[in-house]
Tab-separated table of C-alpha atoms and ligand atoms in Angstrom:
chain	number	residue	atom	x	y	z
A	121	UNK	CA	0.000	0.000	0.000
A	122	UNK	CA	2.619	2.065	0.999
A	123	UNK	CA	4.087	2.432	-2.577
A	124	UNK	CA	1.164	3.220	-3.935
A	125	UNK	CA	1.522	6.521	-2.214
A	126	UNK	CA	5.070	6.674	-3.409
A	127	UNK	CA	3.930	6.115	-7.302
A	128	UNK	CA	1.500	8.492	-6.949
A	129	UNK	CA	4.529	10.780	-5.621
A	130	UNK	CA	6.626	9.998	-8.484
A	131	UNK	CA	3.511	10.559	-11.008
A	132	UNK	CA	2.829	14.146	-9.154
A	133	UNK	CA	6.129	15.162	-9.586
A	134	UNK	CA	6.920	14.459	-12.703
A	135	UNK	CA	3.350	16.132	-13.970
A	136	UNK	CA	4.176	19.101	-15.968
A	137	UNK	CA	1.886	21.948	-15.349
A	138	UNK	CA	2.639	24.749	-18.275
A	139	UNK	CA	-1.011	26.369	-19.253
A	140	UNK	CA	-4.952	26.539	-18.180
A	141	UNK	CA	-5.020	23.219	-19.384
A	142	UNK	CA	-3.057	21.147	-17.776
A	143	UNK	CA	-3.720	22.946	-15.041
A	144	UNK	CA	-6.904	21.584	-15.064
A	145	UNK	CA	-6.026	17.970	-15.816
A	146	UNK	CA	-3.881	18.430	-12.869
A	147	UNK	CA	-6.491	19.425	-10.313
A	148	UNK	CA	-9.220	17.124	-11.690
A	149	UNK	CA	-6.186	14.246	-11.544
A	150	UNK	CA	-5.047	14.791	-7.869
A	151	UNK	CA	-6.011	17.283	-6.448
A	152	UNK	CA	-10.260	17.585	-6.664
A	153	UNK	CA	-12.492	15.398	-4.603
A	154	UNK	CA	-12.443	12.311	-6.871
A	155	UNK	CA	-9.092	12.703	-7.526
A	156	UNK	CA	-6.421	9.786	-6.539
A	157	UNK	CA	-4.755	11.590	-3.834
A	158	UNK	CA	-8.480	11.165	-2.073
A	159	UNK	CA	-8.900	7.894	-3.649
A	160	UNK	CA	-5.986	6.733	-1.304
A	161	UNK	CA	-7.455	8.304	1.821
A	162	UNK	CA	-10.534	6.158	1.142
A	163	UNK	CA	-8.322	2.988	1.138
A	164	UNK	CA	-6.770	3.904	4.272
A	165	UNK	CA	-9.157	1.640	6.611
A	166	UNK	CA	-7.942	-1.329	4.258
A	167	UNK	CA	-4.114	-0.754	5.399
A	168	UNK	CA	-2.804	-3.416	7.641
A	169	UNK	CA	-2.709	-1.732	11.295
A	170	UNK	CA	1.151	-2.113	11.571
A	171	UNK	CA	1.577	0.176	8.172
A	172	UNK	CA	-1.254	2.526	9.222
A	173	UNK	CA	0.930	4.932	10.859
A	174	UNK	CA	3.778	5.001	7.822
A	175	UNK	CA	0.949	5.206	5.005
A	176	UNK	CA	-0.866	8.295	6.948
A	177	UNK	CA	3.001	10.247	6.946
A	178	UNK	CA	3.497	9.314	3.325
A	179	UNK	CA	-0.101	10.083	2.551
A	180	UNK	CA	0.083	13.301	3.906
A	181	UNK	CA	3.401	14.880	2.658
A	182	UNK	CA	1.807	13.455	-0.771
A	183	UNK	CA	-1.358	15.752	-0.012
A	184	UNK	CA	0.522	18.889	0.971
A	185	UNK	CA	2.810	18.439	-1.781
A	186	UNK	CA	0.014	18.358	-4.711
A	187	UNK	CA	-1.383	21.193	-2.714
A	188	UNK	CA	1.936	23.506	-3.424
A	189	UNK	CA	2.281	22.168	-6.938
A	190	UNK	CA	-1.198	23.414	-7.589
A	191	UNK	CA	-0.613	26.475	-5.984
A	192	UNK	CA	2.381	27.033	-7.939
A	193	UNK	CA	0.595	26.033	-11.548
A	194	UNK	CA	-1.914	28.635	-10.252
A	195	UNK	CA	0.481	31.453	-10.297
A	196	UNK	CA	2.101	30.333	-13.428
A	197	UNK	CA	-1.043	30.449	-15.154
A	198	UNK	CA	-2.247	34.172	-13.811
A	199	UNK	CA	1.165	35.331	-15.010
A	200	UNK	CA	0.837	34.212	-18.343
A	201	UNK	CA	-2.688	35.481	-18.604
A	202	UNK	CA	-1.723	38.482	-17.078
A	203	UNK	CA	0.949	38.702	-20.475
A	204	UNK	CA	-1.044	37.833	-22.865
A	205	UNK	CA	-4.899	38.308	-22.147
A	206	UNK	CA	-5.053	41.803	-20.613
A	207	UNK	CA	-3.319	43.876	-22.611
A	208	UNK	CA	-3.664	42.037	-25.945
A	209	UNK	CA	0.228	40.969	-26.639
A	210	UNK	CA	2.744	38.908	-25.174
A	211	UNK	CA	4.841	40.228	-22.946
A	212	UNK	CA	7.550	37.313	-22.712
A	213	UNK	CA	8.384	37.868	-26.820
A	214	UNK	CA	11.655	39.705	-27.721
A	215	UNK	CA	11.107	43.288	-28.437
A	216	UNK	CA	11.012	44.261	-31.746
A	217	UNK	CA	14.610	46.414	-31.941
A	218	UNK	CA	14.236	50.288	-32.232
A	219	UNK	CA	16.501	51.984	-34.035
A	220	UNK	CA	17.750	55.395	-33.461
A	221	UNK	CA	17.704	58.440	-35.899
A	222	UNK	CA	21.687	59.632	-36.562
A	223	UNK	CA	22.285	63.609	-37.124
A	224	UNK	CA	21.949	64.471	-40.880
A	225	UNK	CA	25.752	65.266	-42.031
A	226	UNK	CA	24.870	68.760	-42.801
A	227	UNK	CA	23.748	69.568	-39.221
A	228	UNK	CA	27.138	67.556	-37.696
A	229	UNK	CA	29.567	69.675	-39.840
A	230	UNK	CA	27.278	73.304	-39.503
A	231	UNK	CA	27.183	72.780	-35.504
A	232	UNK	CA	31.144	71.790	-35.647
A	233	UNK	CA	31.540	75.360	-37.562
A	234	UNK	CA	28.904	77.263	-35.427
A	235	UNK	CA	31.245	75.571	-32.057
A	236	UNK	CA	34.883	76.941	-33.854
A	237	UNK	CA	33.907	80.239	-34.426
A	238	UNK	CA	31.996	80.602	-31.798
A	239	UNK	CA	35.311	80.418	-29.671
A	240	UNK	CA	36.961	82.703	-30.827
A	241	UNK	CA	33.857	84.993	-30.070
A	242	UNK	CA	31.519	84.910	-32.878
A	243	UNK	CA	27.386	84.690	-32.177
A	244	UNK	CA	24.592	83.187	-34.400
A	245	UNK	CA	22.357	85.444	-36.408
A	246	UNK	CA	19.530	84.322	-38.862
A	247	UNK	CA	16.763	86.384	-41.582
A	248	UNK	CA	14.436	85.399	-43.905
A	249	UNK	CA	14.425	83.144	-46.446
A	250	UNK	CA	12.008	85.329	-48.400
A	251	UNK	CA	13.845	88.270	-48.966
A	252	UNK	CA	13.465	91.793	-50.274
A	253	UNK	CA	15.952	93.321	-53.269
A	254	UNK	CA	17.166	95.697	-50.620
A	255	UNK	CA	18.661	93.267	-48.122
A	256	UNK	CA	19.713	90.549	-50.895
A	257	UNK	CA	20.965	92.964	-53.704
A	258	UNK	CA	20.706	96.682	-53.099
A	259	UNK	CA	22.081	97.074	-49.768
A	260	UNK	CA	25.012	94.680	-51.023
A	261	UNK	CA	26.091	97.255	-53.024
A	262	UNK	CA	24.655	95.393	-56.327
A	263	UNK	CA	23.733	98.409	-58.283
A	264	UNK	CA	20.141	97.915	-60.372
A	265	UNK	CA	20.553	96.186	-63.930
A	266	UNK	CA	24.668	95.052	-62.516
A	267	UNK	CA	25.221	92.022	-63.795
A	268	UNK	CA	26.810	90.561	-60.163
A	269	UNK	CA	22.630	90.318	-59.957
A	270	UNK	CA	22.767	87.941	-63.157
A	271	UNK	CA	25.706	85.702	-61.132
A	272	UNK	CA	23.416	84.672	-59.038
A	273	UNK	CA	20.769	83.197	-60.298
A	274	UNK	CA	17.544	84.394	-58.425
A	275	UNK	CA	14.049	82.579	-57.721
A	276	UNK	CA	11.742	85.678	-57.460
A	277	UNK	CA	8.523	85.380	-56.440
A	278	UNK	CA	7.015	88.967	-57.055
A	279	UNK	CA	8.471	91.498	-59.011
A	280	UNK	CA	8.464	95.374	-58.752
A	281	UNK	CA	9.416	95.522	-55.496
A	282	UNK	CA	11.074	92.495	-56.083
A	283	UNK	CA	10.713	89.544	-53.591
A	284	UNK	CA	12.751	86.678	-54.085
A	285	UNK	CA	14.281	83.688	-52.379
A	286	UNK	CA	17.779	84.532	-51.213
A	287	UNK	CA	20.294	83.982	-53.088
A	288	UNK	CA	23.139	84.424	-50.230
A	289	UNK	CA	23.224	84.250	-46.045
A	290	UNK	CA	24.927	88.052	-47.107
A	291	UNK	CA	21.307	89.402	-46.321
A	292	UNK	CA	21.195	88.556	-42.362
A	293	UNK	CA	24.371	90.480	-42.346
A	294	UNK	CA	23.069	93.701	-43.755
A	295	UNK	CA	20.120	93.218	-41.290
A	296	UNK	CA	22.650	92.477	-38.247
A	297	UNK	CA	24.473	95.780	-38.983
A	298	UNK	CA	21.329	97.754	-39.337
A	299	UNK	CA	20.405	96.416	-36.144
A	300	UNK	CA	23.487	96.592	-33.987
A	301	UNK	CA	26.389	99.007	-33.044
A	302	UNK	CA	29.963	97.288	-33.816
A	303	UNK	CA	31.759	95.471	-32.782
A	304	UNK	CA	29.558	92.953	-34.219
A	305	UNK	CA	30.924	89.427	-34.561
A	306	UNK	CA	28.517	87.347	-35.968
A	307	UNK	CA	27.844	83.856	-37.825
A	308	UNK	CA	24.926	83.651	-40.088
A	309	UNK	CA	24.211	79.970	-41.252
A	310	UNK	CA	20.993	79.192	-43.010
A	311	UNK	CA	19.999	77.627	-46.651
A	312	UNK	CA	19.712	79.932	-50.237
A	313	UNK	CA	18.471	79.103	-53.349
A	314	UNK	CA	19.819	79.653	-57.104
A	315	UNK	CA	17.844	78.544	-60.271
A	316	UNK	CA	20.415	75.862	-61.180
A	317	UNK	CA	20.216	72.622	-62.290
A	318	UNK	CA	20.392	70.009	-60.147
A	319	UNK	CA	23.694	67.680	-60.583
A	320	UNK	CA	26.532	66.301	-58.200
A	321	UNK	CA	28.052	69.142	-57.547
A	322	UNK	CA	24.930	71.797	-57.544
A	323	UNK	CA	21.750	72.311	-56.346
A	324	UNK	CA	18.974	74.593	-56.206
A	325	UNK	CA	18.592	74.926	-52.590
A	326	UNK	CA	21.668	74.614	-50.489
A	327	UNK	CA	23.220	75.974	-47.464
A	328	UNK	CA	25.786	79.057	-46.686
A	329	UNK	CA	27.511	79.349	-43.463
A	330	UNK	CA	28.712	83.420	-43.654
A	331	UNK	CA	30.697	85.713	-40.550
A	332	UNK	CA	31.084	89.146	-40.403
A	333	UNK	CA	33.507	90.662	-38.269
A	334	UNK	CA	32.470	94.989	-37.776
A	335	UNK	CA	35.082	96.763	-35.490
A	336	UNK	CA	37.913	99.811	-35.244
A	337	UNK	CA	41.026	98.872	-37.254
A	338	UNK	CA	39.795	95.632	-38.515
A	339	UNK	CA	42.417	94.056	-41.160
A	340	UNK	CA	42.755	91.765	-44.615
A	341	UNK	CA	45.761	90.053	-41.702
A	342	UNK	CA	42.942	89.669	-39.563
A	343	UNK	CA	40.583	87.989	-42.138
A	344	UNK	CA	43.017	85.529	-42.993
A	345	UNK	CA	44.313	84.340	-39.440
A	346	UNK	CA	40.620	83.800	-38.431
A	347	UNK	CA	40.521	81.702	-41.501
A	348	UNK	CA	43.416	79.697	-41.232
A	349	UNK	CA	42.178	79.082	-37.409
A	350	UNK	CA	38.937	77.917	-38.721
A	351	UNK	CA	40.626	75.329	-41.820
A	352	UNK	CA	42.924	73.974	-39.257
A	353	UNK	CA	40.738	73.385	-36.609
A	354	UNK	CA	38.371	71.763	-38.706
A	355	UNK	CA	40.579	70.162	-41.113
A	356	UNK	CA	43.505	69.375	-39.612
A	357	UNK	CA	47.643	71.210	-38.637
A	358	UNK	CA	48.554	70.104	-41.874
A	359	UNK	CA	45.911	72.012	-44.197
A	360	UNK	CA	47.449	75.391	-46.508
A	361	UNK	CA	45.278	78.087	-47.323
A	362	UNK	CA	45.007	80.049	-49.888
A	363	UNK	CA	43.306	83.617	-51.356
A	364	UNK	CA	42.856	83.906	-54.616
A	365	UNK	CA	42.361	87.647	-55.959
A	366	UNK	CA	38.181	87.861	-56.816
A	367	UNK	CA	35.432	90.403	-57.464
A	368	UNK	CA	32.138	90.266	-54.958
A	369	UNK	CA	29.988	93.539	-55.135
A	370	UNK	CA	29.973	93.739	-51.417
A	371	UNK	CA	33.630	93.178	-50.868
A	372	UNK	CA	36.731	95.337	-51.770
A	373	UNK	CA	39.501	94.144	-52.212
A	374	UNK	CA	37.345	90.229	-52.471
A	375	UNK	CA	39.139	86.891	-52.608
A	376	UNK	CA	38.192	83.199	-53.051
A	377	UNK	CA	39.929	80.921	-50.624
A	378	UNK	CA	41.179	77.426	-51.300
A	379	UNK	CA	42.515	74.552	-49.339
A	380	UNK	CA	44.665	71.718	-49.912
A	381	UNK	CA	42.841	69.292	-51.579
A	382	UNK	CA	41.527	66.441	-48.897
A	383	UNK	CA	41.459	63.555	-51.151
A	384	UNK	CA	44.261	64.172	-53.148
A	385	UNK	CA	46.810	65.489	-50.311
A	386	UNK	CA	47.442	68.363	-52.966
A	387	UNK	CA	48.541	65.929	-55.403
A	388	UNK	CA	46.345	66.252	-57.959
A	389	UNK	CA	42.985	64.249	-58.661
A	390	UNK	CA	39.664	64.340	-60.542
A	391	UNK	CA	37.747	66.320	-57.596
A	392	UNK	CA	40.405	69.009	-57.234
A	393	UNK	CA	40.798	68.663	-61.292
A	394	UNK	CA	44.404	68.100	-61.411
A	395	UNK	CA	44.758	71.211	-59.194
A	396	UNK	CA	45.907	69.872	-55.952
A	397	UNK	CA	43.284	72.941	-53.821
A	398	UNK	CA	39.459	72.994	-53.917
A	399	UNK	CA	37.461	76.122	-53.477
A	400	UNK	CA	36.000	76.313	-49.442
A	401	UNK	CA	34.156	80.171	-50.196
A	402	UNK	CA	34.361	83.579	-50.748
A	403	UNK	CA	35.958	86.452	-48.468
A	404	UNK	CA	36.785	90.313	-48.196
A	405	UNK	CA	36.780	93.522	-46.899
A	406	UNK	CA	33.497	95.295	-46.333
A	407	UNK	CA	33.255	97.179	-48.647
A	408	UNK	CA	32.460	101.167	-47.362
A	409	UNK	CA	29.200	101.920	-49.394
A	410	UNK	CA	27.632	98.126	-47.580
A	411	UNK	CA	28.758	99.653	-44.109
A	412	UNK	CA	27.080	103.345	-45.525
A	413	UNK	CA	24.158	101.555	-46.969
A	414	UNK	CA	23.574	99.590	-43.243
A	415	UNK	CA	24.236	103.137	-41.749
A	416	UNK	CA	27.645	102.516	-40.148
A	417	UNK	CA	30.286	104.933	-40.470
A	418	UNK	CA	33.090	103.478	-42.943
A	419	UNK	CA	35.710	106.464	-41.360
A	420	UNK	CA	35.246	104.770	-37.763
A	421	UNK	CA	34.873	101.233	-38.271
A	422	UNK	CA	36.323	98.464	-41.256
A	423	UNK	CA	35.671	94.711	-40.880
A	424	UNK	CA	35.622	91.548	-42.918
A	425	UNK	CA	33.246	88.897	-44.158
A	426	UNK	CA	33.083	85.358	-45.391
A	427	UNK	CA	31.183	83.131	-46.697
A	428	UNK	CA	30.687	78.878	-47.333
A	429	UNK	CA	29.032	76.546	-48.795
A	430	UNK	CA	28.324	74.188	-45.962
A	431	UNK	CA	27.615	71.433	-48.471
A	432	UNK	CA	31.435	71.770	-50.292
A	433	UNK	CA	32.990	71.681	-46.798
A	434	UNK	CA	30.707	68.746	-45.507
A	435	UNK	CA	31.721	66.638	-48.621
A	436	UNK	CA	35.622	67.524	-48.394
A	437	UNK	CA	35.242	66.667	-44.951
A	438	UNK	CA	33.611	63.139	-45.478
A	439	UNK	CA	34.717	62.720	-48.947
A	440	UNK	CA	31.071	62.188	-50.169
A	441	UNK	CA	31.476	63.118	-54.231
A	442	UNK	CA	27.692	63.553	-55.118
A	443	UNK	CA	25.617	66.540	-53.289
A	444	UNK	CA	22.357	65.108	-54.077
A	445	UNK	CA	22.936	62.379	-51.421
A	446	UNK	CA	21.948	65.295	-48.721
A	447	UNK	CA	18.719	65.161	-50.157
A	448	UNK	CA	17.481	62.004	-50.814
A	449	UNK	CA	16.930	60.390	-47.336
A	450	UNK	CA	18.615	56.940	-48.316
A	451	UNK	CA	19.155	56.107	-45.059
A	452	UNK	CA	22.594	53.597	-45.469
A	453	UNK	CA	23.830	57.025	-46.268
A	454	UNK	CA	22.589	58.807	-43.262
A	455	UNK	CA	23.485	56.317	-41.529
A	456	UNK	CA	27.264	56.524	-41.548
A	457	UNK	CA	27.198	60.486	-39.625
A	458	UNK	CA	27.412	60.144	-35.920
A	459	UNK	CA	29.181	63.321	-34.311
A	460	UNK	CA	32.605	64.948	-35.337
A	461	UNK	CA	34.915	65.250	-32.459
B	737	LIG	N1	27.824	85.828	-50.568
B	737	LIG	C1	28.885	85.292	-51.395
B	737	LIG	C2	28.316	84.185	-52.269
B	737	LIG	O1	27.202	83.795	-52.074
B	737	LIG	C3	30.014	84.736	-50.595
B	737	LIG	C4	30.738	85.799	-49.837
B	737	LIG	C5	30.369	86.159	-48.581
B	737	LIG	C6	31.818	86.454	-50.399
B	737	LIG	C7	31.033	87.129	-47.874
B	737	LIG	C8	32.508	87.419	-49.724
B	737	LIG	C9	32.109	87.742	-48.472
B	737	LIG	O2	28.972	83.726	-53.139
């Protein structure tokens, strides 16, 4: 008799419990009234008198144990329920992997600029992208019909006064003078837009990053040491500079700047065209009538201004050779841009 208790033990334990179901099978099995745990208490008056004592002990630790088992199958089962049931999914599958967004390459390189300049003292100013002919052209020192207007081909949107899309960041600077008393030192990054066809190395809309520096006794020696501090410090010691005499109807004397060509080393190579420098911008003094035109006075105060296409230095930067991969979202390309140290 007494090993009949002891099977049943063995069965008990080795009884699985793992949903509602055998759950059930479980308590109708053992544990419920005419289950065979009670089945053996009814043949308790048929156990020999010496083994009465022995059975009971077995009997019982075989009563409290199906007890705990079903208590514990109990719990199992509210937990999954409580996964799956109440709130409609299951909460013991993987999660499904979110992915996080990386900074568009544009933003990495403008904020890296905005951060060097801004060392050496120079705030953010922004205008309208929707600008008047004063601010973009006239105040520039672009007289009417000049053909510096034709250079740049404008998006207008009404005409006579004329309201176009601006062609040049140049226009928040002619609004930061007007507004402020020098010194000004000032960083104006924002996007333009030129009627030009859209290829791998132009765009219609695209993005300027200009600074203009309004004090006493500014220099053409200080325009070109805040320059080389910029190329160096976002480029690299071994970077050369250079200006290359130009013409901008806001500058006098104007100059394009180069660097060292990134992919080449200077050697020579199809991006730099065999030349060994790529173009980074345009630079110069202010010329008087802008400061006039903005109503400072060009006897008291000179200064300087520059400007870059943020695209041109984001691409020598990361060698990317096609500009209309800033546009199109693919995101293996976006991918690749964390932060620039
Ligand atoms: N605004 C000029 C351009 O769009 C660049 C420039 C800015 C040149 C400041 C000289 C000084 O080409």
């Amino acid at each position: 008799m007494i090993s009949k208790v002891q099977e049943l033990y063995t069965e008990v334990e080795s009884f699985e419990i793992k949903d509602k179901e055998t759950l059930e099978t479980f308590r109708l099995n053992y544990f419920a009234k005419k289950g065979k745990v009670n089945d053996l208490f009814a043949e308790f008056r048929n156990v020999p008198a010496e083994e009465k004592k022995q059975f009971g002990v077995e009997l019982n630790k075989l009563k409290t144990f199906v007890e705990e088992k079903f208590r514990e199958g109990n719990a199992l089962v509210e937990n999954l329920e409580d996964a799956t049931d109440d709130i409609g999914f299951d909460l013991t599958l993987p999660s499904i992997p979110e992915e996080l967004g990386t900074r568009h390459p544009l933003s990495v390189v403008r904020e890296r600029m905005v951060e060097i300049f801004n060392r050496i003292g120079f705030d953010l100013s922004e205008g309208p992208e929707i600008e008047d002919d004063f601010h973009n052209f006239t105040a520039l020192n672009f007289p009417p019909d000049h053909p510096a207007r034709e250079m740049q081909d404008t998006f207008f949107i009404e005409k006579d006064p004329d309201i176009a899309l601006r062609t040049h960041t140049s226009s928040v600077q002619v609004r930061v003078m007007e507004n402020q008393e020098p010194p000004i030192r000032t960083l104006s990054p924002g996007r333009v837009f030129r009627n030009e066809a859209i290829s791998a190395r132009a765009h219609c809309v695209f993005h300027q990053l200009e600074g203009l520096y309004i004090d006493k006794n500014v220099s053409f020696a200080d325009l070109k040491d805040t320059l080389y501090y910029f190329v160096k410090e976002m480029f690299g010691e071994d970077i050369k500079l250079r200006f290359r005499p130009s013409y901008f109807p806001f500058t006098e004397p104007s100059a394009e700047i180069d660097i060292t060509c990134l992919l080449c080393k200077g050697k020579g190579c199809n991006v730099c065209k065999g030349a060994g420098w790529v173009e980074i911008g345009g630079a110069g003094m202010v010329d008087p009538n802008v400061l006039k035109n903005a109503g400072i006075d060009p006897n008291v105060y000179s200064g300087f201004a520059f400007g870059m296409g943020l695209e041109r230095i984001t691409m020598l930067k990361y060698q990317i050779k096609d500009l209309r991969l800033f546009t199109e979202n693919d995101v293996r390309f976006l991918r690749q841009f964390k932060t620039l140290g």
